[in-house]
Amino acid sequence: MAKNEKKRRVKFTISFKLGTIFSLLVIFVLGLTILMVSTLVRDDERIKTEENNHTINSRTADTVQMFVLNVQTSANGFLNALQLIKNEDSYEEKADALFGDFCERNKDTLFIYSSELGMLIQPDFLKQFTKIEEKFLSWIDVNSAVKDSALKGNFEIHNISSFFTQPVLCISFSRQNKEFVTVAFSPDSLSSIMSTGSYNMSFLINKDGETLLHSEHSYVMQAKNLSYLPAVKEMMNSKAGNGQLLMADENDIKWFYAYHKIIGDMYSISCVAEDDVYEAINHTIFRIILISVAVLCLAVIIIRFFSKTLTHPIEDLADATDSINKGVFKLNLKPRTHDEIGFLTGSFIKMAGGLEQRQRLMTSFSKFTNKVIAEKAALGELPLGGEYKHATIFFSDIRSFTAMSENMTPHDVVEFLNDYFTRMVNCVNKTNGIVDKFVGDAVMAVWGAATTNGSAEADAWAAVKAALMMRIALYEFNQHQKEIGGHPIKIGCGINTGMIVAGQIGSEDHVNYTVIGDAVNLASRTEALNKPFATDILITENTYELIKDKVVVEAMPGVHVKGKSEPIKMYAVVNAKGAKGPEDIHKLRKFLGWDEPDLGKVNTDEEEKKYKIEG
């Protein structure tokens, strides 16, 4: 029906009635969500996070710098005192006393090294580790640039935890007399400062990116270099002494970074994950969703009461549906309203007439046993009567199925065959073939009759491909049978190509689209030859000539077929050329689990076989 006609019949559409209510609710909820999250909350949370991060980092940077400077100042005062008494007779005794007092006031100090006065080690630290001075001097030799830089007036701080089983940092500097000094200390006090107790995480690196302080203990013990982080690279390349960044790490997780550059080109860095920042917002969104759901539920209740105006027309349609289910297509039905239900009622009346006509068509189509054929007939693509086709015909049969089925229940027989036929028919369908019929446990299929792959060669190759696929499908089927304690089977496939007559054949009450002709009979008889030849796929010379460049075959003895004066050449299909699998007939039989045949003992006079083997 045209759109204009629909508009004339529908004055107040259901979509207008319901859409108005739902639209107002959606606009309200959506607007509230946008206002709270996008405008009021998210920006405020970002600003607050950046300010808090910057504040924490500033405090941390100031504390670290004050601590380091205090270490340097205290060390200078102590060394000045030692310089005053170094020439006294009791120097060592007085030095130890002064150092003990120094350590009492500077509890984090582990040792002090002076190129002029040697090394003094905190007693408890000395008890824990041996060869401390040797380890330190070895480190200085390897990192001579540290000493050179310090003697030039630079302030150096490094992580030497790898020599010990606890975190140890050292600061190196020079005194006015070019005396090289290093003070080693425990970063425990600073570690407590770096722990903010919130989502924020703080860490300290030196100018080389070496970790000095970090919440991850392993980072400090390994002196892990963090210069690979994109944010750290950005900070170290920046000319600004401090700043803020929003960057992703190596795991693509975004972080808010705040950093300060302090004494000795160290970087105090504080960061917080973006997901943690917006976690509260996400909870807020969830609450908004709950509110929206509640509002929508209220709307549903309101609409429920409103929908009573639709009840009677829908009941009429339900009664009409029952009538159609009972086969009554002439309805006493009229539209009651001028909305979509009224329009639907009018369409339903027309549909009932169409269903009556469809029922007649379905009665005719039920005579077809193949879906593709039925669809072609419905579309007028199958001409009435027969027509000549150059096609490829396929027959397959299960060996000794009659004897096997005698030991099975009817239910098991049907279930067995349904599984088997499903796998085999799937191979036919995938190659654009048509299953003509099932005869007991036998399958008849054809390529090039109702459907074609484009040429006789393509149809012949499609049929052989289907048979090769069936070989694999049968192997999988037999494996399944073994797993469930069923019966593995053997099949034979016969394929022939030639002229056939295709058409609708049957009685006045039932017709079947099928193919007949000498080529069909020869395909059926070819299938029966698999058993004496111990093969699973046999093709005639007619088929072989069309696809000989695509298959590996083994020529079989000539066979005299009933109705033919000359022997018919048969070929056992071993495999497709270039495909993995058997390379000759003997390997094929071994794969199939079949014994090599003795053709001389075949009873060629057996009537049902309809052949004799040429000796």
XYZ file of C-alpha atoms in Angstrom:
615
model
C 0.000 0.000 0.000
C 1.277 3.515 -0.855
C 2.530 5.761 1.936
C -0.073 8.449 1.173
C -2.893 5.937 1.531
C -1.473 4.795 4.865
C -1.342 8.388 6.116
C -5.004 8.893 5.154
C -6.053 5.807 7.141
C -3.833 6.438 10.201
C -4.740 9.655 12.031
C -2.957 9.099 15.319
C -0.158 6.572 14.972
C 0.929 4.353 17.809
C 4.498 5.474 17.202
C 3.362 9.063 17.828
C 1.535 8.170 21.032
C 4.258 5.986 22.524
C 7.130 7.866 20.937
C 6.099 11.132 22.596
C 6.174 9.593 26.073
C 9.410 7.691 25.575
C 11.112 10.616 23.863
C 10.417 12.936 26.786
C 11.825 10.373 29.215
C 14.909 9.684 27.114
C 15.577 13.401 26.604
C 15.233 14.010 30.345
C 17.528 11.147 31.380
C 20.042 11.830 28.632
C 20.134 15.531 29.412
C 20.612 14.867 33.115
C 23.418 12.417 32.373
C 25.204 14.815 30.043
C 24.840 17.683 32.503
C 26.106 15.747 35.524
C 28.878 13.750 33.892
C 30.177 15.736 30.951
C 29.693 19.295 32.218
C 29.632 19.258 36.008
C 31.603 16.238 37.120
C 34.214 15.058 34.647
C 35.934 18.401 34.083
C 35.881 19.203 37.798
C 37.327 15.813 38.650
C 40.112 16.237 36.104
C 41.037 19.679 37.429
C 40.908 18.496 41.030
C 43.076 15.488 40.170
C 45.696 17.625 38.433
C 45.803 20.077 41.328
C 46.042 17.324 43.919
C 48.697 15.494 41.913
C 50.718 18.687 41.531
C 50.413 19.482 45.239
C 51.511 16.009 46.291
C 54.431 16.104 43.888
C 55.538 19.568 45.021
C 55.490 18.483 48.652
C 57.368 15.308 47.834
C 59.964 17.150 45.741
C 60.575 19.720 48.493
C 60.905 17.022 51.134
C 63.333 14.959 49.064
C 65.446 17.970 48.187
C 65.544 19.135 51.821
C 66.500 15.636 52.943
C 69.326 15.346 50.415
C 70.661 18.813 51.193
C 70.524 18.011 54.892
C 72.537 14.848 54.264
C 75.132 16.888 52.359
C 75.266 19.641 55.011
C 75.550 17.158 57.886
C 78.276 15.252 56.051
C 80.211 18.460 55.405
C 80.018 19.433 59.077
C 81.155 16.003 60.165
C 84.081 15.966 57.698
C 85.121 19.462 58.841
C 85.272 18.157 62.396
C 87.430 15.231 61.280
C 89.768 17.585 59.448
C 90.406 19.455 62.694
C 91.512 16.341 64.612
C 93.107 14.252 61.868
C 96.626 14.994 63.128
C 95.897 14.128 66.768
C 97.261 10.904 68.242
C 93.836 9.570 69.196
C 92.304 10.416 65.794
C 90.725 7.055 65.093
C 89.169 6.814 68.542
C 87.806 10.343 68.324
C 86.660 9.830 64.708
C 84.672 6.742 65.718
C 83.097 8.645 68.587
C 82.171 11.563 66.328
C 80.772 9.185 63.679
C 78.744 7.362 66.330
C 77.264 10.663 67.402
C 76.669 11.594 63.743
C 74.819 8.328 63.089
C 72.751 8.853 66.239
C 71.563 12.186 64.822
C 71.347 10.924 61.204
C 69.843 7.451 61.634
C 69.527 6.794 57.876
C 73.301 7.080 57.315
C 74.997 3.766 56.418
C 78.543 4.899 55.616
C 80.577 7.960 54.628
C 83.484 7.789 52.222
C 86.080 10.540 51.761
C 88.966 10.376 49.356
C 90.969 12.211 52.031
C 89.801 10.496 55.227
C 88.696 7.030 54.062
C 85.414 5.227 54.930
C 83.454 5.152 58.170
C 80.664 2.540 58.364
C 77.619 2.468 60.616
C 78.161 -0.445 63.091
C 74.870 -2.285 62.477
C 75.369 -2.052 58.717
C 78.899 -3.370 59.103
C 77.556 -6.392 60.976
C 75.220 -7.247 58.101
C 77.613 -6.956 55.179
C 81.304 -7.571 54.512
C 83.794 -5.916 52.184
C 81.653 -2.800 52.012
C 84.522 -0.464 51.132
C 85.815 -2.917 48.532
C 82.377 -3.147 46.899
C 81.967 0.606 46.869
C 85.399 1.298 45.375
C 84.742 -1.375 42.765
C 81.503 0.432 41.866
C 83.382 3.753 41.622
C 85.945 2.162 39.287
C 83.189 0.888 37.001
C 81.275 4.185 37.198
C 84.248 6.558 37.072
C 82.040 9.166 35.400
C 80.249 9.622 38.722
C 83.469 10.647 40.465
C 84.566 12.861 37.566
C 81.207 14.625 37.548
C 81.241 15.142 41.319
C 84.801 16.570 41.232
C 83.583 19.074 38.645
C 81.139 20.416 41.193
C 78.066 18.411 40.187
C 75.766 16.661 42.626
C 75.358 12.932 41.906
C 72.837 10.546 43.432
C 72.690 6.837 42.579
C 71.168 3.522 43.604
C 73.724 0.927 44.805
C 71.167 -1.530 46.254
C 72.406 -4.328 43.974
C 75.451 -4.787 46.281
C 73.253 -5.388 49.318
C 70.000 -7.078 50.299
C 68.331 -3.801 51.207
C 67.763 -0.492 49.415
C 70.836 1.778 49.568
C 71.201 5.198 47.931
C 74.328 7.302 47.792
C 74.983 10.985 47.092
C 78.393 12.056 45.767
C 79.843 15.570 45.748
C 83.179 17.354 46.133
C 84.444 19.701 48.829
C 86.462 22.836 48.278
C 89.751 21.001 48.497
C 88.644 18.684 45.661
C 87.914 16.026 48.195
C 85.539 13.373 46.712
C 82.798 12.489 49.185
C 80.031 9.882 49.080
C 77.339 9.419 51.721
C 75.312 6.200 51.592
C 71.962 6.125 53.354
C 68.834 4.034 53.705
C 65.822 5.512 51.846
C 63.302 4.170 54.395
C 62.354 7.624 55.662
C 61.887 8.905 52.117
C 59.915 5.810 51.139
C 57.308 6.633 53.753
C 57.094 10.136 52.302
C 56.630 8.772 48.796
C 53.654 6.673 49.939
C 50.656 8.985 49.634
C 48.028 6.499 50.831
C 45.684 7.366 47.925
C 45.384 6.539 44.256
C 48.494 8.620 43.606
C 51.837 6.884 43.188
C 55.151 8.737 43.569
C 58.648 7.722 42.561
C 62.084 9.290 42.263
C 64.617 8.857 39.434
C 68.024 10.353 38.774
C 69.155 12.113 35.636
C 69.847 8.768 33.929
C 66.320 7.450 34.612
C 67.582 5.079 37.343
C 64.966 4.313 40.019
C 65.856 5.726 43.424
C 62.508 5.442 45.200
C 59.394 3.540 44.119
C 56.409 1.796 45.674
C 57.556 -1.382 43.915
C 60.406 -2.717 46.085
C 61.887 -4.709 43.175
C 62.287 -1.530 41.113
C 64.559 -0.050 43.792
C 66.544 -3.249 44.407
C 67.212 -3.649 40.676
C 67.788 0.089 40.170
C 65.395 -0.294 37.247
C 65.812 2.298 34.519
C 62.477 3.990 33.700
C 63.677 6.189 30.863
C 61.820 3.917 28.428
C 58.465 5.258 29.642
C 57.024 7.798 27.176
C 56.172 10.194 30.025
C 59.699 10.011 31.481
C 61.196 10.677 28.045
C 58.950 13.697 27.673
C 59.946 15.041 31.108
C 63.679 14.564 30.547
C 63.488 16.274 27.152
C 61.479 19.180 28.525
C 63.258 22.413 29.370
C 60.711 23.182 32.065
C 61.645 22.359 35.639
C 58.160 21.079 36.417
C 54.902 20.334 34.678
C 51.989 17.953 34.116
C 51.296 15.357 31.445
C 48.516 12.955 30.446
C 50.189 10.057 28.658
C 49.827 6.303 28.189
C 52.361 3.821 29.519
C 53.717 0.749 27.760
C 50.422 -1.071 28.485
C 48.346 1.735 26.896
C 46.990 2.755 30.315
C 46.655 6.545 30.584
C 48.136 8.325 33.615
C 48.105 11.883 34.942
C 51.749 12.796 35.669
C 53.124 15.688 37.739
C 56.905 16.159 37.934
C 59.527 18.424 39.496
C 63.207 18.592 38.684
C 65.261 18.951 41.867
C 68.904 18.989 43.009
C 71.239 16.694 41.129
C 68.882 16.651 38.104
C 66.639 14.215 39.954
C 62.966 13.979 39.017
C 60.236 13.644 41.611
C 57.225 12.164 39.809
C 53.658 11.611 41.009
C 51.042 9.887 38.892
C 47.497 8.561 39.053
C 45.689 6.315 36.569
C 42.937 7.943 34.546
C 40.634 4.973 35.296
C 41.064 5.550 39.029
C 40.276 9.242 38.638
C 36.998 8.573 36.854
C 35.991 5.579 38.950
C 33.674 7.699 41.069
C 32.163 9.194 37.926
C 31.494 5.723 36.575
C 29.656 4.902 39.787
C 27.652 8.071 39.307
C 26.778 7.038 35.753
C 25.646 3.677 37.080
C 23.351 5.398 39.547
C 21.981 7.564 36.756
C 21.281 4.429 34.737
C 19.374 2.976 37.697
C 17.350 6.169 37.920
C 16.694 6.013 34.176
C 15.549 2.406 34.468
C 13.199 3.364 37.277
C 11.768 6.194 35.194
C 11.351 3.912 32.203
C 9.614 1.310 34.372
C 7.205 4.000 35.478
C 6.633 4.862 31.828
C 5.935 1.211 31.037
C 3.291 1.122 33.755
C 1.657 4.235 32.342
C 1.780 2.842 28.814
C 0.314 -0.421 30.105
C -2.818 1.408 31.183
C -2.854 3.348 27.960
C -2.535 0.161 25.887
C -6.011 -0.946 26.913
C -7.266 1.094 23.982
C -5.531 -1.491 21.772
C -6.958 -4.585 23.473
C -10.116 -5.157 21.461
C -8.556 -4.803 17.991
C -5.760 -7.161 19.006
C -8.266 -9.719 20.313
C -10.007 -9.588 16.925
C -6.681 -10.281 15.236
C -6.021 -13.171 17.651
C -9.409 -14.733 16.800
C -8.636 -14.323 13.108
C -5.281 -16.051 13.638
C -7.049 -19.032 15.226
C -9.350 -19.243 12.232
C -6.392 -19.269 9.848
C -4.722 -21.996 11.947
C -7.902 -24.072 11.468
C -7.761 -23.536 7.712
C -10.508 -20.912 7.494
C -9.188 -18.022 5.396
C -12.429 -16.067 4.816
C -12.640 -13.740 7.817
C -15.460 -11.639 9.281
C -13.071 -8.891 10.302
C -13.177 -5.118 9.986
C -10.813 -2.377 11.231
C -12.031 -0.702 14.443
C -9.500 2.122 14.774
C -7.608 4.528 12.563
C -4.129 3.891 13.920
C -1.540 1.243 12.999
C -3.733 -1.504 14.452
C -6.489 -0.504 12.073
C -3.991 -0.440 9.212
C -2.653 -3.818 10.348
C -6.163 -5.285 10.444
C -6.740 -4.274 6.822
C -3.373 -5.743 5.832
C -4.213 -8.897 7.771
C -7.401 -9.376 5.770
C -5.403 -9.113 2.541
C -2.801 -11.470 3.962
C -5.478 -14.075 4.652
C -6.351 -14.050 0.966
C -2.687 -14.430 0.109
C -2.347 -17.324 2.559
C -5.263 -19.099 0.921
C -3.480 -18.862 -2.399
C -0.162 -19.867 -0.759
C -1.840 -22.932 0.720
C -2.798 -24.100 -2.735
C 0.734 -23.504 -3.930
C 2.191 -25.381 -0.965
C -0.043 -28.341 -1.736
C 1.544 -28.434 -5.172
C 5.075 -27.881 -3.872
C 4.690 -30.692 -1.332
C 4.964 -33.084 -4.238
C 8.625 -32.083 -4.651
C 11.197 -33.863 -2.537
C 14.042 -31.407 -3.153
C 14.000 -27.845 -1.820
C 16.009 -26.385 -4.697
C 13.707 -27.993 -7.249
C 10.639 -26.729 -5.422
C 12.012 -23.187 -5.289
C 12.848 -23.246 -8.995
C 9.359 -24.498 -9.784
C 7.813 -21.736 -7.647
C 9.884 -19.154 -9.532
C 8.934 -20.664 -12.892
C 12.496 -21.729 -13.652
C 11.612 -25.373 -14.330
C 9.992 -25.947 -17.723
C 7.069 -28.322 -17.896
C 7.891 -31.675 -19.445
C 11.335 -33.159 -19.969
C 14.503 -31.735 -21.489
C 17.849 -33.126 -22.560
C 20.809 -32.303 -20.342
C 24.479 -33.196 -20.406
C 24.883 -34.061 -16.747
C 26.927 -36.081 -14.273
C 25.069 -38.682 -12.220
C 26.174 -40.049 -8.867
C 25.091 -43.143 -6.939
C 26.338 -44.307 -3.543
C 25.393 -47.289 -1.439
C 26.294 -48.645 2.019
C 27.888 -52.090 1.893
C 25.939 -54.847 3.701
C 23.636 -52.355 5.385
C 20.639 -54.695 5.180
C 22.407 -57.344 7.250
C 23.714 -54.748 9.687
C 20.296 -53.120 10.173
C 18.736 -56.436 11.171
C 20.607 -56.146 14.487
C 19.435 -52.561 15.092
C 16.168 -51.163 16.403
C 14.053 -49.114 13.993
C 14.891 -45.986 15.997
C 18.636 -46.716 15.756
C 18.352 -47.373 12.008
C 16.627 -44.035 11.394
C 19.056 -42.136 13.658
C 22.027 -43.856 11.983
C 20.849 -43.031 8.454
C 19.893 -39.448 9.350
C 23.415 -38.790 10.615
C 24.968 -40.510 7.585
C 22.736 -38.781 5.021
C 23.291 -35.363 6.657
C 27.062 -35.660 6.163
C 26.786 -37.003 2.593
C 24.157 -34.488 1.447
C 26.274 -31.665 2.822
C 29.043 -32.701 0.393
C 26.570 -32.598 -2.498
C 25.210 -29.195 -1.511
C 28.679 -27.673 -1.157
C 29.460 -28.591 -4.772
C 26.178 -27.220 -6.177
C 24.675 -30.648 -6.756
C 21.095 -31.822 -6.334
C 20.087 -34.870 -4.308
C 17.614 -36.594 -6.570
C 16.372 -39.239 -4.182
C 17.159 -41.644 -1.354
C 16.492 -45.320 -2.025
C 16.879 -47.104 1.280
C 20.490 -46.470 2.218
C 21.446 -45.380 -1.318
C 21.873 -41.781 -2.484
C 21.321 -40.524 -6.025
C 22.555 -37.064 -6.961
C 23.038 -35.116 -10.180
C 25.115 -32.140 -11.355
C 24.151 -30.217 -14.507
C 20.387 -30.882 -14.579
C 18.353 -28.399 -12.514
C 21.564 -26.596 -11.514
C 24.959 -26.395 -13.156
C 28.477 -25.213 -12.360
C 28.797 -23.690 -15.825
C 30.010 -26.550 -18.031
C 30.020 -30.320 -18.328
C 33.661 -30.382 -17.180
C 32.860 -28.274 -14.106
C 29.863 -30.442 -13.221
C 31.901 -33.656 -13.584
C 34.691 -32.257 -11.398
C 32.118 -31.060 -8.826
C 30.678 -34.587 -8.612
C 34.121 -36.141 -8.090
C 34.996 -33.499 -5.505
C 31.776 -34.339 -3.678
C 32.757 -38.034 -3.671
C 36.236 -37.207 -2.321
C 34.627 -35.059 0.371
C 32.344 -37.991 1.200
C 35.429 -40.153 1.688
C 36.629 -37.789 4.409
C 33.114 -37.330 5.813
C 32.727 -41.124 6.003
C 36.034 -41.421 7.848
C 34.823 -38.869 10.414
C 31.444 -40.625 10.604
C 33.131 -43.979 11.290
C 35.337 -42.423 13.961
C 32.186 -41.124 15.633
C 30.568 -44.546 15.390
C 33.563 -46.149 17.058
C 33.420 -43.597 19.892
C 29.740 -44.330 20.612
C 30.050 -48.094 20.078
C 28.231 -47.959 16.756
C 28.804 -49.635 13.424
C 31.532 -48.342 11.048
C 30.500 -48.766 7.427
C 31.910 -48.893 3.896
C 30.346 -47.226 0.878
C 30.786 -47.312 -2.852
C 30.306 -44.345 -5.174
C 29.654 -44.577 -8.902
C 29.863 -41.581 -11.252
C 29.022 -41.289 -14.938
C 28.589 -38.366 -17.330
C 26.311 -38.317 -20.339
C 23.046 -37.201 -21.904
C 19.961 -37.639 -19.731
C 16.324 -36.590 -19.770
C 15.404 -34.342 -16.846
C 11.836 -33.545 -15.958
C 8.852 -33.920 -13.660
C 7.767 -37.535 -13.619
C 5.001 -39.170 -11.595
C 1.239 -39.442 -11.259
C -1.497 -36.840 -11.126
C -1.217 -36.705 -7.342
C 2.523 -36.828 -6.938
C 5.362 -35.808 -9.211
C 9.108 -35.869 -8.751
C 11.779 -33.998 -10.640
C 14.266 -36.668 -11.672
C 16.635 -37.729 -14.429
C 16.437 -40.880 -16.532
C 18.384 -42.413 -19.353
C 21.169 -44.818 -20.195
C 23.742 -42.571 -18.492
C 21.792 -42.878 -15.230
C 21.651 -46.683 -15.487
C 25.378 -46.849 -16.182
C 26.113 -44.696 -13.113
C 24.046 -47.073 -10.969
C 25.830 -50.120 -12.348
C 29.215 -48.382 -11.914
C 28.501 -47.968 -8.211
C 27.946 -51.733 -7.853
C 31.415 -52.461 -9.276
C 33.165 -50.930 -6.247
C 32.712 -54.076 -4.195
C 34.555 -56.591 -6.464
C 37.222 -54.000 -7.325
C 37.724 -53.105 -3.620
C 37.366 -49.369 -4.375
C 35.187 -46.614 -2.978
C 34.914 -44.215 -5.941
C 34.569 -45.451 -9.537
C 34.108 -43.202 -12.547
C 33.411 -44.130 -16.131
C 35.550 -43.218 -19.092
C 32.977 -40.530 -19.981
C 33.655 -38.694 -16.719
C 37.396 -39.371 -16.700
C 37.961 -37.721 -20.095
C 36.461 -34.483 -18.755
C 38.588 -34.266 -15.592
C 41.690 -36.392 -16.241
C 44.002 -33.445 -15.598
C 42.561 -32.998 -12.091
C 42.583 -36.507 -10.601
C 44.916 -39.377 -9.804
C 43.233 -42.609 -10.958
C 43.910 -46.294 -11.347
C 42.531 -47.999 -14.462
C 40.333 -51.011 -13.685
C 39.757 -54.021 -15.979
C 37.232 -53.470 -18.748
C 33.702 -54.404 -17.773
C 30.910 -55.730 -19.934
C 27.787 -53.960 -18.766
C 24.360 -55.306 -19.594
C 23.064 -53.553 -22.710
C 26.569 -52.635 -23.953
C 28.468 -54.578 -26.585
C 31.872 -53.017 -25.931
C 33.644 -53.152 -22.548
C 33.301 -50.003 -20.508
C 36.491 -48.565 -19.069
C 36.352 -47.836 -15.370
C 38.738 -45.785 -13.227
C 39.182 -45.871 -9.480
C 39.674 -42.353 -8.114
C 42.733 -42.359 -5.837
C 42.955 -38.644 -5.059
C 42.847 -35.141 -6.485
C 46.113 -34.074 -8.073
C 48.298 -32.100 -5.697
C 46.212 -33.003 -2.644
C 47.503 -34.744 0.456
C 46.541 -38.375 0.803
C 46.914 -41.735 -0.955
C 49.158 -41.748 -4.017
C 48.067 -45.067 -5.560
C 45.279 -47.630 -5.317
C 47.192 -49.835 -2.884
C 47.737 -47.017 -0.391
C 44.093 -46.043 -0.827
C 42.921 -49.555 0.024
C 45.206 -49.550 3.031
C 43.696 -46.225 4.161
C 40.190 -47.597 3.663
C 41.103 -50.821 5.466
C 40.153 -52.970 2.489
C 41.924 -56.115 1.300
C 43.445 -56.327 -2.162
C 40.880 -58.032 -4.467
C 41.332 -61.283 -6.401
C 39.473 -60.460 -9.588
C 39.825 -64.002 -10.825
C 37.447 -65.278 -8.141
C 34.651 -62.815 -8.865
C 31.409 -64.540 -9.844
C 30.548 -62.642 -13.028
C 27.385 -64.678 -13.608
C 25.644 -63.322 -10.536
C 22.477 -61.803 -11.979
C 22.090 -58.809 -9.710
C 25.567 -57.555 -10.537
C 24.776 -57.015 -14.233
C 28.419 -57.146 -15.276
C 31.264 -59.495 -16.130
C 34.944 -58.759 -15.731
C 37.147 -58.995 -18.769
C 40.044 -61.403 -17.991
